[in-house]
Amino acid sequence: MHLGHAHTHHGAVSADAHRPDGTRRALRVGLGGPVGSGKTATVAALCRALRDTLSLAVVTNDIYTREDAEFLLREAVLPPERIRAVETGACPHTAIRDDISANLEAVEELEDAVGPLDLILVESGGDNLTATFSKGLVDAQIFVIDVAGGDDIPRKGGPGVTTADLLVVNKTDLAPHVGSDLERMARDAKEQRGELPVLFTSLRSAEGVGPVADWVGARLAAWTA
Amino acid sequence: MDRVSLRATARIAADADGGLPLLVSDGPLALRRTRAPEPYTRVTVVGAMSAPLGGDRLAIETSVRAGARLLVDSAAATLALPGRSADPAAYDVRIDVADDGVLRWLPEQVVSVDGSHLRARTTVELAPTARLVLREEQVLGRHGEPPGTLTTRLTVRRAGRPLLDQELSSGPGAPGGWDGGAVLGGHRATGQLLVVEPAFAEKPVETRLLGEHAVIAPLAGPAALVTAVAPDALALRRLLDTALAALAPF
Amino acid sequence: MRTGTRSALLVLADGRFPAGGHAHSGGAEAAVKAGRIKDADDLEAFCRGRLHTTGLTSAGLAAGAAHGLDPHALDAAADARTPSPALRAAARRLGRQLMRAARAAWPDPGLDALAAAFPRGAHQPVVLGAAARAAGLGPEDAAHCAAYETVGGPATAVVRLLGLDPYRATAVLARLAPDMDRVAERAAAAAGEGVDALPAASAPLLDLTAEQHATWPVRLFAS
């Protein structure tokens, strides 16, 4: 990478912390995880929790174009100009990991159009347990699983569960109904992740996303420090 | 229809006062001044029915001078026919439209007859304030017959810059895949309608789909292009007429 | 012609080169939906037609850029050869994405200048030719790369869209190799004669269906 050119010309180097005009760019946080674990609901809840204090935008990577973006638009969690959908050619994990160029275009266009921004949430399309974000695209990533997907997911590991900066175990309110053992999930996660944090959430109440929002806030404080 | 290959160049020039300082027929290309709706001057190409044959080189040169309004059409379709020569026939249309000039170029179809080989080339130079409506239609074979080989190139420059450059080849002598799902997909008629209107620079045409088989789309310059495919010449003309009415230019 | 390295060509032509191509079907998604691609034979006819039309045109533009022709003239020529606004937008977007990857791979003042001259992106084939030049490759290499992309994209997309046997899709590409060579050779020869001599082969159905595809609310590919 030729960092020397990055400040003088448009969009040269992906992970550079500064924009072409020399200002610090927004913190980019990726949210990945299996289909149905509540990624989009988490994004929506984070937007509601943070939008009054931060300048926010969202990039979605759907398997089918724009579905998640349209959910966020319908829920009116952010004005439409702050939500972009990236088309992924049926391979959302490629767009967030192997060829991140379309996502980088999207985050830069958002900063150009509605910036300056504090935070951009990049949501992966629901794919599988191996999908993780490139470090060239995001500064931190959250992996969202849920108790209904099986309480053995943390034990099975995989790059998302093992290496994500934050593991969110969602839908804890369903645990009694689906026979998932939350304590076992916590133990297995600890085994896989060591000191990396794990949060258990239920988004049925508005405050449910609070711990995740606090974690994002701490990352942002470190980013702007 | 045995005859030797021929070369012919017909010439038209139109003036702002409605006059035609140049109206020169040549060989099979007979030009007639015909009755026109105000304020146009109209020239009709007649008698090109049996041409071009293989080896023929035909050309029409048209100059629309400053402020002139010219309508050019033809009395019948142009049939590309096989000739004794193995060489392809060539049909060159060269057009220039000066400032404030208006040209409506609305000839009948080119029909690519089985065994024929025609290269048709249309080159248009437009001054910055010139306006143009230009229609091109290709019919691949007479009804129920296979097509000949046809290559058409349309090059339009405006104010010295390229505005549109398109070439389409079809028939047995064309490169492979011309009848596949990317190019013509079994359609036996295809055509374009180009409208160049300087006012589109301020107010571009919006993309509009005309059913499954045609689209009106803005070009990168002040112009709109209709692209259409159809099963036959009649259906194609209906699509292009609909598009022309929708664009409703000058 | 500069002496290119064959391996640099492989890097540039690799489907894993991170320049955004994986999200584009080259018109195949629309053709599948319209029933024009149902099997490997249809895919071959589609790819062959695309190769000899937009493929030849793209290869000419790429060869021209690799040859060092004026990028502004090439970009204007690309606009004139792309009547579909959806395809112009896709070409500029892909041009930007390719520029990002190319500048990381082959830092070069020529690429920097092209990026500065076209902040909204130059047409992808123009960037491809400039990238080839930066990589030490020649016009025919750039043309080969453009020709291969023209058919590789739809073939990969159809494997995903139809579940087509990937061996049959790869066999289609292999059968097209002689055509790709001819297209690249012709494109490079034209580029040696200047911008006005570049091919302008076009495909009515690709232009038409690109606009239809752009209106779909649900689709897998960006184009």
XYZ file of C-alpha atoms in Angstrom:
698
model
C 0.000 0.000 0.000
C 1.260 3.421 -0.873
C 0.065 5.502 2.000
C 1.963 8.490 0.712
C -0.623 9.041 -2.011
C -3.633 8.460 0.139
C -4.144 12.029 1.272
C -3.801 13.660 -2.090
C -6.157 11.630 -4.252
C -9.654 10.321 -3.914
C -10.148 6.947 -2.243
C -6.780 5.330 -2.614
C -6.214 3.262 0.474
C -8.947 1.454 2.273
C -7.878 1.322 5.900
C -6.457 4.829 6.103
C -7.934 6.698 9.068
C -8.126 10.015 7.245
C -10.236 11.346 4.435
C -8.719 13.026 1.374
C -9.207 16.433 3.003
C -7.165 15.330 6.023
C -10.063 15.021 8.476
C -10.540 11.843 10.468
C -13.099 9.589 8.858
C -15.996 7.908 10.636
C -15.508 4.792 12.738
C -16.719 1.809 10.734
C -18.296 -1.061 12.633
C -19.321 -4.249 10.851
C -22.222 -6.450 11.934
C -22.196 -10.018 10.697
C -23.816 -13.311 11.616
C -26.127 -16.021 10.370
C -29.505 -15.419 8.744
C -32.245 -14.505 11.177
C -30.041 -13.819 14.197
C -31.226 -10.221 14.365
C -28.492 -8.228 12.598
C -30.894 -5.807 10.987
C -32.908 -5.474 14.206
C -29.659 -4.737 16.073
C -28.691 -2.112 13.490
C -32.129 -0.530 13.785
C -31.930 -0.528 17.592
C -28.406 0.935 17.539
C -29.570 3.708 15.219
C -32.452 4.572 17.540
C -30.153 4.534 20.579
C -27.342 6.589 19.042
C -28.880 8.885 16.425
C -29.614 11.718 18.832
C -26.017 12.042 19.948
C -24.029 10.883 16.903
C -23.983 11.481 13.161
C -24.727 8.010 11.806
C -25.063 6.136 8.536
C -25.675 2.521 7.517
C -24.468 0.360 4.635
C -26.324 -2.900 4.009
C -25.104 -5.918 2.040
C -28.103 -7.998 1.134
C -28.273 -11.275 -0.650
C -31.276 -9.800 -2.415
C -30.666 -6.188 -3.234
C -31.965 -3.554 -0.865
C -34.185 -5.783 1.301
C -32.497 -4.880 4.577
C -32.066 -1.283 3.482
C -35.780 -1.122 2.790
C -36.564 -2.556 6.221
C -34.471 0.218 7.804
C -36.197 2.800 5.608
C -39.636 1.515 6.554
C -38.712 1.589 10.218
C -37.479 5.150 9.640
C -34.482 4.639 11.897
C -32.465 7.098 9.799
C -33.244 9.500 6.956
C -33.022 7.704 3.584
C -29.898 9.582 2.481
C -28.028 7.953 5.386
C -28.724 4.383 4.230
C -26.950 2.722 1.286
C -27.414 -0.769 -0.107
C -24.486 -2.548 -1.726
C -25.290 -5.206 -4.292
C -23.341 -8.365 -3.678
C -23.893 -10.669 -6.646
C -25.307 -13.432 -4.437
C -22.115 -13.512 -2.350
C -22.385 -11.138 0.610
C -19.271 -12.527 2.283
C -17.232 -11.649 -0.814
C -18.385 -8.042 -0.629
C -17.310 -7.645 3.014
C -14.103 -9.662 2.960
C -12.528 -10.583 -0.382
C -13.513 -7.679 -2.611
C -14.483 -4.764 -0.424
C -14.382 -2.145 -3.180
C -18.150 -1.617 -3.470
C -18.491 -1.220 0.298
C -15.607 1.247 0.419
C -17.319 3.218 -2.350
C -20.517 3.232 -0.296
C -18.931 4.415 2.954
C -16.963 7.129 1.178
C -20.016 8.299 -0.747
C -21.967 8.514 2.511
C -19.249 10.632 4.090
C -19.189 12.855 1.006
C -22.960 13.168 0.848
C -24.063 13.520 4.486
C -20.780 13.882 6.368
C -19.026 14.517 8.553
C -20.062 11.268 10.188
C -19.064 9.786 13.548
C -20.095 6.210 12.882
C -20.959 3.991 9.926
C -22.542 0.618 10.597
C -21.841 -1.908 7.835
C -24.297 -4.775 7.948
C -23.406 -8.041 6.262
C -26.022 -10.005 4.414
C -27.061 -13.094 6.345
C -24.613 -15.709 5.215
C -22.876 -18.238 7.389
C -20.679 -18.681 10.426
C -17.461 -18.160 8.489
C -18.276 -14.692 7.160
C -16.072 -12.011 8.677
C -15.250 -8.469 7.661
C -11.980 -7.382 6.121
C -9.869 -5.085 8.298
C -9.598 -2.940 5.173
C -13.313 -2.211 5.462
C -14.182 -1.976 9.176
C -12.367 -0.936 12.338
C -14.317 -3.306 14.558
C -16.814 -6.073 14.021
C -19.759 -7.433 15.916
C -20.925 -10.989 15.340
C -24.589 -11.550 16.103
C -25.921 -15.040 16.854
C -29.115 -15.986 18.629
C -30.165 -18.562 21.152
C -32.760 -20.040 18.812
C -30.083 -20.959 16.277
C -28.809 -23.589 18.711
C -26.877 -23.243 21.956
C -23.942 -25.170 20.498
C -22.945 -22.371 18.099
C -20.417 -20.822 20.519
C -18.877 -24.250 21.139
C -18.509 -24.874 17.408
C -16.555 -21.644 17.039
C -15.670 -20.451 13.549
C -14.014 -17.166 12.645
C -17.035 -14.985 13.444
C -17.627 -16.416 16.904
C -13.948 -16.698 17.725
C -12.438 -13.462 16.456
C -15.170 -10.800 16.321
C -14.422 -7.820 18.554
C -17.827 -8.324 20.152
C -20.044 -11.398 20.186
C -23.731 -10.672 20.689
C -26.015 -13.532 21.682
C -29.460 -12.247 20.776
C -33.052 -13.242 21.583
C -32.285 -14.342 25.159
C -36.015 -14.032 25.862
C -36.525 -17.121 23.676
C -34.064 -19.300 25.609
C -36.657 -21.017 27.840
C -38.869 -21.737 24.810
C -36.196 -23.303 22.630
C -34.364 -25.108 25.405
C -31.113 -23.164 25.055
C -28.739 -23.066 27.987
C -27.452 -19.483 28.296
C -24.850 -20.338 30.899
C -23.425 -23.027 28.706
C -23.315 -20.599 25.764
C -21.442 -18.075 27.926
C -18.967 -20.736 29.064
C -18.345 -21.983 25.522
C -17.934 -18.451 24.217
C -15.394 -17.685 26.927
C -13.545 -20.838 25.946
C -13.421 -19.795 22.290
C -12.837 -16.081 22.748
C -10.669 -15.660 25.810
C -10.890 -12.048 26.933
C -12.960 -10.818 23.971
C -16.352 -9.554 25.166
C -19.724 -11.324 24.858
C -23.084 -9.618 25.396
C -26.476 -11.283 25.813
C -29.351 -9.219 24.463
C -33.049 -9.236 23.912
C -34.302 -6.529 21.597
C -37.917 -6.937 22.655
C -37.517 -3.885 24.872
C -36.107 -0.568 23.684
C -33.288 -0.739 26.255
C -32.237 -4.201 25.116
C -29.540 -2.877 22.813
C -28.073 -0.648 25.538
C -24.957 -2.717 26.317
C -24.122 -2.982 22.612
C -24.594 0.766 22.185
C -22.291 1.338 25.165
C -19.652 -0.917 23.623
C -19.878 0.994 20.316
C -19.622 4.255 22.243
C -16.434 3.077 23.928
C -14.913 2.094 20.550
C -15.838 5.495 19.190
C -14.243 7.245 22.162
C -11.039 5.297 21.541
C -11.198 6.087 17.795
C -11.538 9.826 18.269
C -9.119 10.042 21.196
C -30.856 -8.872 -62.208
C -27.403 -9.583 -63.564
C -25.370 -6.458 -63.904
C -21.885 -5.221 -63.086
C -21.145 -3.598 -59.741
C -21.822 0.089 -59.671
C -20.762 3.192 -57.818
C -23.233 5.967 -57.230
C -23.323 9.009 -54.980
C -26.473 11.098 -54.615
C -26.253 14.572 -53.089
C -28.634 16.806 -51.194
C -28.108 20.299 -49.820
C -30.854 22.290 -48.122
C -30.982 26.021 -47.421
C -32.816 28.006 -44.765
C -35.108 29.558 -47.414
C -36.527 26.126 -48.258
C -34.457 25.798 -51.410
C -32.448 22.755 -52.456
C -29.272 24.138 -54.037
C -28.124 20.570 -54.555
C -30.380 17.669 -55.501
C -28.360 15.182 -57.516
C -29.608 11.686 -58.290
C -27.143 9.001 -59.309
C -27.725 5.494 -60.669
C -30.300 3.640 -58.605
C -30.494 6.496 -56.094
C -33.153 8.773 -57.523
C -34.059 11.825 -55.408
C -37.363 13.668 -55.677
C -38.566 16.821 -54.004
C -41.939 15.867 -52.526
C -44.734 17.680 -50.689
C -43.797 18.415 -47.085
C -45.537 19.609 -43.950
C -44.534 23.199 -43.088
C -41.823 24.280 -42.344
C -39.903 21.333 -43.782
C -38.422 20.791 -47.181
C -38.827 17.140 -48.120
C -36.720 14.853 -50.259
C -37.775 11.283 -51.004
C -35.331 8.627 -52.160
C -37.053 6.566 -54.832
C -35.974 3.622 -56.946
C -33.348 2.047 -54.695
C -35.386 -1.157 -54.640
C -33.022 -3.437 -56.495
C -29.857 -2.086 -54.953
C -27.482 -2.555 -53.340
C -26.146 -5.748 -54.832
C -22.914 -7.384 -53.806
C -19.995 -5.214 -54.893
C -22.064 -2.028 -55.271
C -20.885 1.129 -53.537
C -23.719 3.550 -52.940
C -23.630 6.803 -51.022
C -25.915 9.672 -50.128
C -24.369 12.928 -48.962
C -26.677 15.364 -47.239
C -25.851 18.852 -46.083
C -28.368 20.771 -43.997
C -27.141 24.328 -44.028
C -27.579 26.880 -41.256
C -31.250 27.296 -40.345
C -32.568 24.801 -42.912
C -35.262 22.246 -42.061
C -35.098 19.092 -44.094
C -37.080 15.874 -44.051
C -35.641 12.903 -45.924
C -37.560 9.665 -46.369
C -37.729 6.865 -48.902
C -40.472 5.403 -51.052
C -39.721 1.779 -50.205
C -37.493 -0.487 -48.165
C -33.895 -0.953 -49.266
C -33.304 -4.581 -50.192
C -29.755 -5.833 -49.804
C -29.495 -8.535 -52.480
C -26.842 -11.053 -53.448
C -24.795 -10.003 -56.469
C -22.326 -11.652 -58.786
C -19.452 -10.139 -56.845
C -18.275 -11.882 -53.708
C -17.442 -8.472 -52.253
C -19.895 -6.940 -49.831
C -22.004 -4.027 -50.980
C -21.408 -0.691 -49.272
C -24.037 1.914 -48.479
C -22.655 5.116 -46.983
C -24.832 7.879 -45.643
C -22.950 11.052 -44.803
C -24.823 13.840 -43.093
C -23.881 17.219 -41.740
C -26.241 19.629 -40.059
C -25.136 23.227 -39.484
C -26.180 25.501 -36.607
C -29.939 25.908 -36.190
C -30.466 23.302 -38.877
C -33.040 20.560 -38.395
C -32.976 17.168 -40.067
C -35.586 14.449 -39.860
C -34.012 11.377 -41.457
C -36.736 8.748 -41.666
C -35.999 6.183 -44.378
C -37.720 2.825 -44.742
C -36.099 -0.397 -43.509
C -33.003 -2.118 -44.796
C -33.920 -5.736 -45.520
C -30.995 -8.158 -45.431
C -31.964 -10.783 -48.000
C -30.645 -14.363 -47.888
C -27.222 -14.555 -49.536
C -26.586 -10.806 -49.500
C -23.755 -9.002 -47.757
C -24.092 -5.299 -47.010
C -22.069 -2.869 -44.993
C -24.124 0.207 -44.226
C -22.440 3.144 -42.589
C -24.079 6.340 -41.416
C -21.876 9.218 -40.320
C -23.426 12.371 -38.883
C -21.688 15.634 -37.973
C -23.841 18.023 -35.973
C -23.150 21.658 -35.159
C -23.779 22.600 -31.495
C -27.317 23.935 -32.095
C -28.324 21.433 -34.793
C -31.313 19.153 -34.188
C -31.829 15.661 -35.517
C -34.326 12.831 -35.662
C -32.789 9.745 -37.237
C -34.336 6.326 -37.641
C -32.549 3.127 -38.629
C -34.300 -0.208 -39.010
C -32.834 -3.545 -39.987
C -34.950 -6.499 -41.010
C -33.147 -9.832 -41.019
C -34.369 -11.712 -44.067
C -37.552 -11.555 -46.088
C -40.551 -13.112 -44.415
C -39.847 -16.746 -43.576
C -36.389 -16.686 -45.163
C -32.984 -16.686 -43.488
C -31.081 -13.382 -43.410
C -28.049 -12.253 -45.329
C -25.015 -10.721 -43.690
C -25.496 -7.138 -42.566
C -23.228 -4.770 -40.690
C -24.516 -1.328 -39.816
C -22.479 1.391 -38.156
C -23.943 4.636 -36.890
C -21.479 7.317 -35.835
C -22.766 10.679 -34.636
C -20.514 13.531 -33.601
C -21.815 16.728 -32.110
C -19.707 19.871 -31.807
C -16.728 17.724 -32.771
C -17.244 15.235 -29.918
C -18.520 11.684 -30.237
C -22.180 11.412 -29.220
C -23.126 7.930 -30.383
C -21.146 5.161 -32.014
C -22.821 1.801 -32.595
C -22.141 -1.116 -34.870
C -24.290 -4.190 -35.260
C -23.496 -7.282 -37.299
C -25.951 -10.057 -38.062
C -26.367 -12.993 -40.355
C -24.200 -15.932 -41.399
C -21.100 -13.802 -42.008
C -21.286 -12.013 -38.652
C -19.087 -12.950 -35.701
C -20.586 -15.713 -33.557
C -23.316 -15.206 -31.014
C -25.206 -12.466 -32.902
C -28.445 -14.403 -32.529
C -27.809 -15.420 -28.903
C -29.328 -13.986 -25.764
C -26.944 -11.028 -25.555
C -27.407 -9.514 -29.010
C -30.645 -10.285 -30.875
C -31.998 -13.425 -29.214
C -34.018 -14.616 -32.193
C -35.583 -11.241 -33.011
C -35.762 -10.625 -36.749
C -36.033 -6.838 -36.672
C -34.083 -4.251 -34.727
C -33.823 -0.528 -34.904
C -32.820 2.726 -33.329
C -34.353 6.142 -33.183
C -32.034 8.976 -32.267
C -33.251 12.403 -31.225
C -30.660 15.135 -30.726
C -32.073 18.269 -29.153
C -29.792 20.881 -27.524
C -32.580 21.649 -25.022
C -32.056 18.145 -23.535
C -28.848 19.527 -22.003
C -30.999 21.441 -19.511
C -33.802 18.932 -19.293
C -32.608 15.411 -20.104
C -35.045 12.752 -21.213
C -35.792 10.206 -18.516
C -35.276 6.533 -19.152
C -38.543 4.917 -20.106
C -39.289 1.278 -20.909
C -41.743 0.722 -23.758
C -42.883 -2.774 -22.851
C -40.439 -5.654 -23.081
C -38.864 -4.739 -26.394
C -37.899 -1.084 -26.450
C -36.380 1.563 -24.238
C -35.996 5.327 -24.476
C -32.751 6.347 -22.788
C -30.749 9.562 -22.470
C -27.280 9.537 -24.002
C -24.281 11.175 -22.328
C -24.924 14.243 -24.518
C -28.187 16.158 -25.208
C -29.853 13.300 -27.006
C -32.157 10.345 -26.497
C -31.835 6.960 -28.121
C -34.597 4.439 -28.593
C -33.341 0.871 -28.837
C -35.852 -1.703 -30.028
C -36.035 -5.340 -31.057
C -39.113 -6.989 -32.575
C -40.248 -10.146 -34.340
C -40.850 -8.287 -37.610
C -40.695 -4.947 -39.405
C -44.269 -3.973 -38.600
C -43.916 -4.508 -34.864
C -40.620 -2.641 -34.895
C -42.139 0.364 -36.663
C -44.971 0.461 -34.147
C -42.452 0.620 -31.294
C -40.394 3.363 -32.899
C -43.500 5.367 -33.823
C -44.686 5.128 -30.217
C -41.291 6.307 -29.034
C -41.213 9.171 -31.518
C -44.623 10.328 -30.353
C -43.512 10.045 -26.712
C -40.417 12.114 -27.329
C -42.415 14.608 -29.396
C -39.439 16.572 -30.644
C -39.684 19.670 -32.861
C 4.863 -2.200 -26.948
C 6.265 -2.568 -23.496
C 7.447 -5.952 -22.438
C 4.857 -7.143 -19.977
C 5.191 -9.901 -17.514
C 2.841 -12.784 -18.035
C 2.332 -13.156 -14.301
C 1.223 -9.543 -13.893
C -1.472 -10.288 -16.485
C -2.646 -13.222 -14.390
C -2.888 -11.002 -11.314
C -4.916 -8.387 -13.213
C -7.206 -10.916 -14.936
C -7.812 -13.023 -11.819
C -11.456 -13.145 -10.815
C -10.275 -12.572 -7.250
C -8.716 -9.216 -8.134
C -10.747 -6.992 -5.786
C -12.277 -4.605 -8.302
C -15.988 -5.204 -7.796
C -16.687 -7.439 -10.777
C -18.185 -10.239 -8.678
C -21.362 -8.222 -8.109
C -22.066 -7.793 -11.847
C -23.542 -10.436 -14.135
C -22.831 -8.713 -17.453
C -26.494 -8.876 -18.400
C -26.782 -12.573 -17.560
C -29.238 -12.060 -14.701
C -31.696 -10.307 -17.023
C -31.150 -12.949 -19.720
C -31.821 -15.758 -17.243
C -35.033 -14.118 -16.092
C -36.185 -13.586 -19.683
C -35.574 -17.274 -20.402
C -32.745 -16.567 -22.851
C -30.225 -18.509 -20.766
C -31.460 -21.879 -19.559
C -28.428 -24.133 -20.046
C -24.760 -24.242 -20.988
C -25.509 -23.901 -24.728
C -27.477 -20.715 -24.134
C -24.665 -19.439 -21.928
C -22.183 -20.081 -24.706
C -24.264 -18.223 -27.301
C -24.760 -15.374 -24.835
C -21.068 -15.131 -24.006
C -19.986 -15.426 -27.630
C -22.335 -12.625 -28.623
C -21.263 -10.440 -25.710
C -17.605 -11.086 -26.504
C -17.925 -9.991 -30.138
C -19.949 -6.886 -29.262
C -19.322 -5.094 -25.970
C -16.302 -7.344 -25.411
C -14.614 -6.154 -28.591
C -15.516 -2.559 -27.843
C -14.205 -2.771 -24.269
C -11.072 -4.532 -25.435
C -10.428 -1.724 -27.922
C -10.804 0.929 -25.244
C -8.558 -0.985 -22.858
C -5.938 -1.522 -25.533
C -6.121 2.165 -26.409
C -5.505 3.172 -22.807
C -2.647 0.689 -22.485
C -1.251 2.122 -25.712
C -1.230 5.577 -24.118
C -4.076 7.205 -26.098
C -5.638 10.301 -24.496
C -7.865 9.043 -21.648
C -10.334 11.926 -22.097
C -10.852 10.996 -25.743
C -11.156 7.333 -24.768
C -13.678 8.083 -22.056
C -15.778 10.167 -24.470
C -15.557 7.320 -26.986
C -16.738 4.917 -24.277
C -19.713 7.169 -23.475
C -20.695 7.248 -27.156
C -20.429 3.452 -27.294
C -22.603 2.976 -24.194
C -26.125 4.241 -24.920
C -27.576 2.653 -21.770
C -27.398 5.035 -18.783
C -27.441 2.057 -16.406
C -24.404 0.590 -18.152
C -22.600 3.953 -18.198
C -23.163 4.252 -14.451
C -21.984 0.672 -13.881
C -18.899 1.244 -16.050
C -17.894 4.361 -14.093
C -18.522 2.703 -10.750
C -16.468 -0.322 -11.760
C -13.822 2.050 -13.075
C -13.545 3.627 -9.639
C -13.409 0.269 -7.924
C -10.748 -1.002 -10.307
C -8.767 2.198 -9.854
C -8.641 1.618 -6.109
C -7.324 -1.924 -6.517
C -4.910 -1.014 -9.320
C -3.325 1.848 -7.390
C -2.748 -0.441 -4.442
C -1.295 -3.150 -6.690
C 0.803 -1.013 -9.039
C 1.463 2.478 -7.642
C 1.938 4.660 -10.693
C 1.791 8.372 -11.491
C -0.284 7.615 -14.596
C -2.997 5.995 -12.475
C -2.845 8.854 -9.962
C -3.352 11.342 -12.795
C -6.252 9.367 -14.255
C -7.920 9.119 -10.827
C -7.516 12.872 -10.321
C -8.916 13.628 -13.797
C -12.002 11.450 -13.250
C -13.056 11.766 -9.596
C -16.422 10.118 -10.420
C -14.627 7.309 -12.213
C -13.574 6.782 -15.810
C -15.142 3.969 -17.830
C -13.838 0.627 -16.539
C -12.047 -0.436 -19.761
C -10.124 2.854 -19.797
C -8.988 2.243 -16.218
C -8.221 -1.370 -17.087
C -5.897 -0.278 -19.889
C -4.185 2.243 -17.622
C -3.809 -0.427 -14.943
C -2.277 -2.797 -17.483
C 0.161 -0.079 -18.481
C 1.057 0.535 -14.839
C 1.655 -3.200 -14.442
C 4.092 -3.172 -17.338
C 1.656 -4.851 -19.718
C 0.922 -3.986 -23.337
C -2.229 -3.167 -25.343
C -2.906 -6.746 -26.370
C -2.600 -7.886 -22.744
C -5.149 -5.254 -21.733
C -7.427 -6.354 -24.563
C -7.143 -9.992 -23.487
C -8.039 -9.024 -19.960
C -11.116 -7.061 -21.118
C -12.212 -9.873 -23.421
C -11.887 -12.458 -20.680
C -13.816 -10.332 -18.179
C -16.612 -9.964 -20.723
C -17.334 -13.685 -20.658
C -16.006 -14.664 -17.239
C -18.510 -12.453 -15.426
C -21.653 -13.918 -17.035
C -20.338 -17.468 -16.705
C -19.753 -17.094 -12.959
C -23.094 -15.364 -12.529
C -24.996 -18.125 -14.329
C -23.361 -20.751 -12.119
C -24.822 -18.866 -9.156
C -28.174 -18.051 -10.751
C -29.042 -21.397 -12.335
C -26.877 -23.750 -10.308
C -25.295 -24.581 -13.660
C -22.630 -27.276 -13.426
C -19.414 -25.273 -12.943
C -17.467 -27.696 -15.123
C -19.790 -27.008 -18.040
C -19.495 -23.256 -17.452
C -15.716 -23.511 -17.436
C -15.831 -25.609 -20.601
C -17.815 -22.785 -22.246
C -15.014 -20.357 -21.384
C -12.403 -22.760 -22.712
C -14.294 -23.136 -25.997
C -14.408 -19.353 -26.312
C -10.634 -19.009 -25.968
C -9.899 -18.825 -29.716
C -12.598 -16.148 -30.123
C -11.118 -14.214 -27.188
C -7.705 -14.322 -28.842
C -9.132 -12.992 -32.113
C -11.049 -10.233 -30.341
C -7.963 -9.165 -28.384
C -5.820 -9.163 -31.487
C -8.346 -7.108 -33.440
C -8.820 -4.660 -30.572
C -5.096 -4.134 -30.123
C -4.608 -3.584 -33.854
C -7.367 -0.956 -33.904
C -5.910 0.798 -30.860
C -2.685 1.293 -32.771
C -4.618 3.432 -35.263
C -6.082 5.878 -32.752
C -9.350 6.561 -30.959
C -11.450 7.007 -34.117
C -10.501 3.536 -35.332
C -11.697 1.765 -32.181
C -14.450 -0.831 -32.559
C -18.001 0.171 -31.669
C -19.738 -3.204 -31.753
C -22.951 -3.144 -29.766
C -25.647 -5.510 -28.554
C -29.271 -4.261 -28.621
C -30.524 -6.776 -26.061
C -27.762 -5.966 -23.568
C -28.569 -2.259 -23.828
C -32.301 -2.848 -23.547
C -32.259 -5.380 -20.726
C -29.734 -3.369 -18.692
C -32.397 -0.676 -18.356
C -35.056 -3.241 -17.466
C -32.759 -4.840 -14.866
C -32.036 -1.454 -13.289
C -35.739 -1.105 -12.419
C -36.069 -4.467 -10.650
C -36.740 -4.034 -6.927
C -35.169 -7.411 -6.129
C -32.077 -8.678 -7.871
C -28.866 -10.493 -7.036
C -26.466 -8.560 -9.243
C -25.789 -4.859 -9.683
C -25.938 -5.165 -13.472
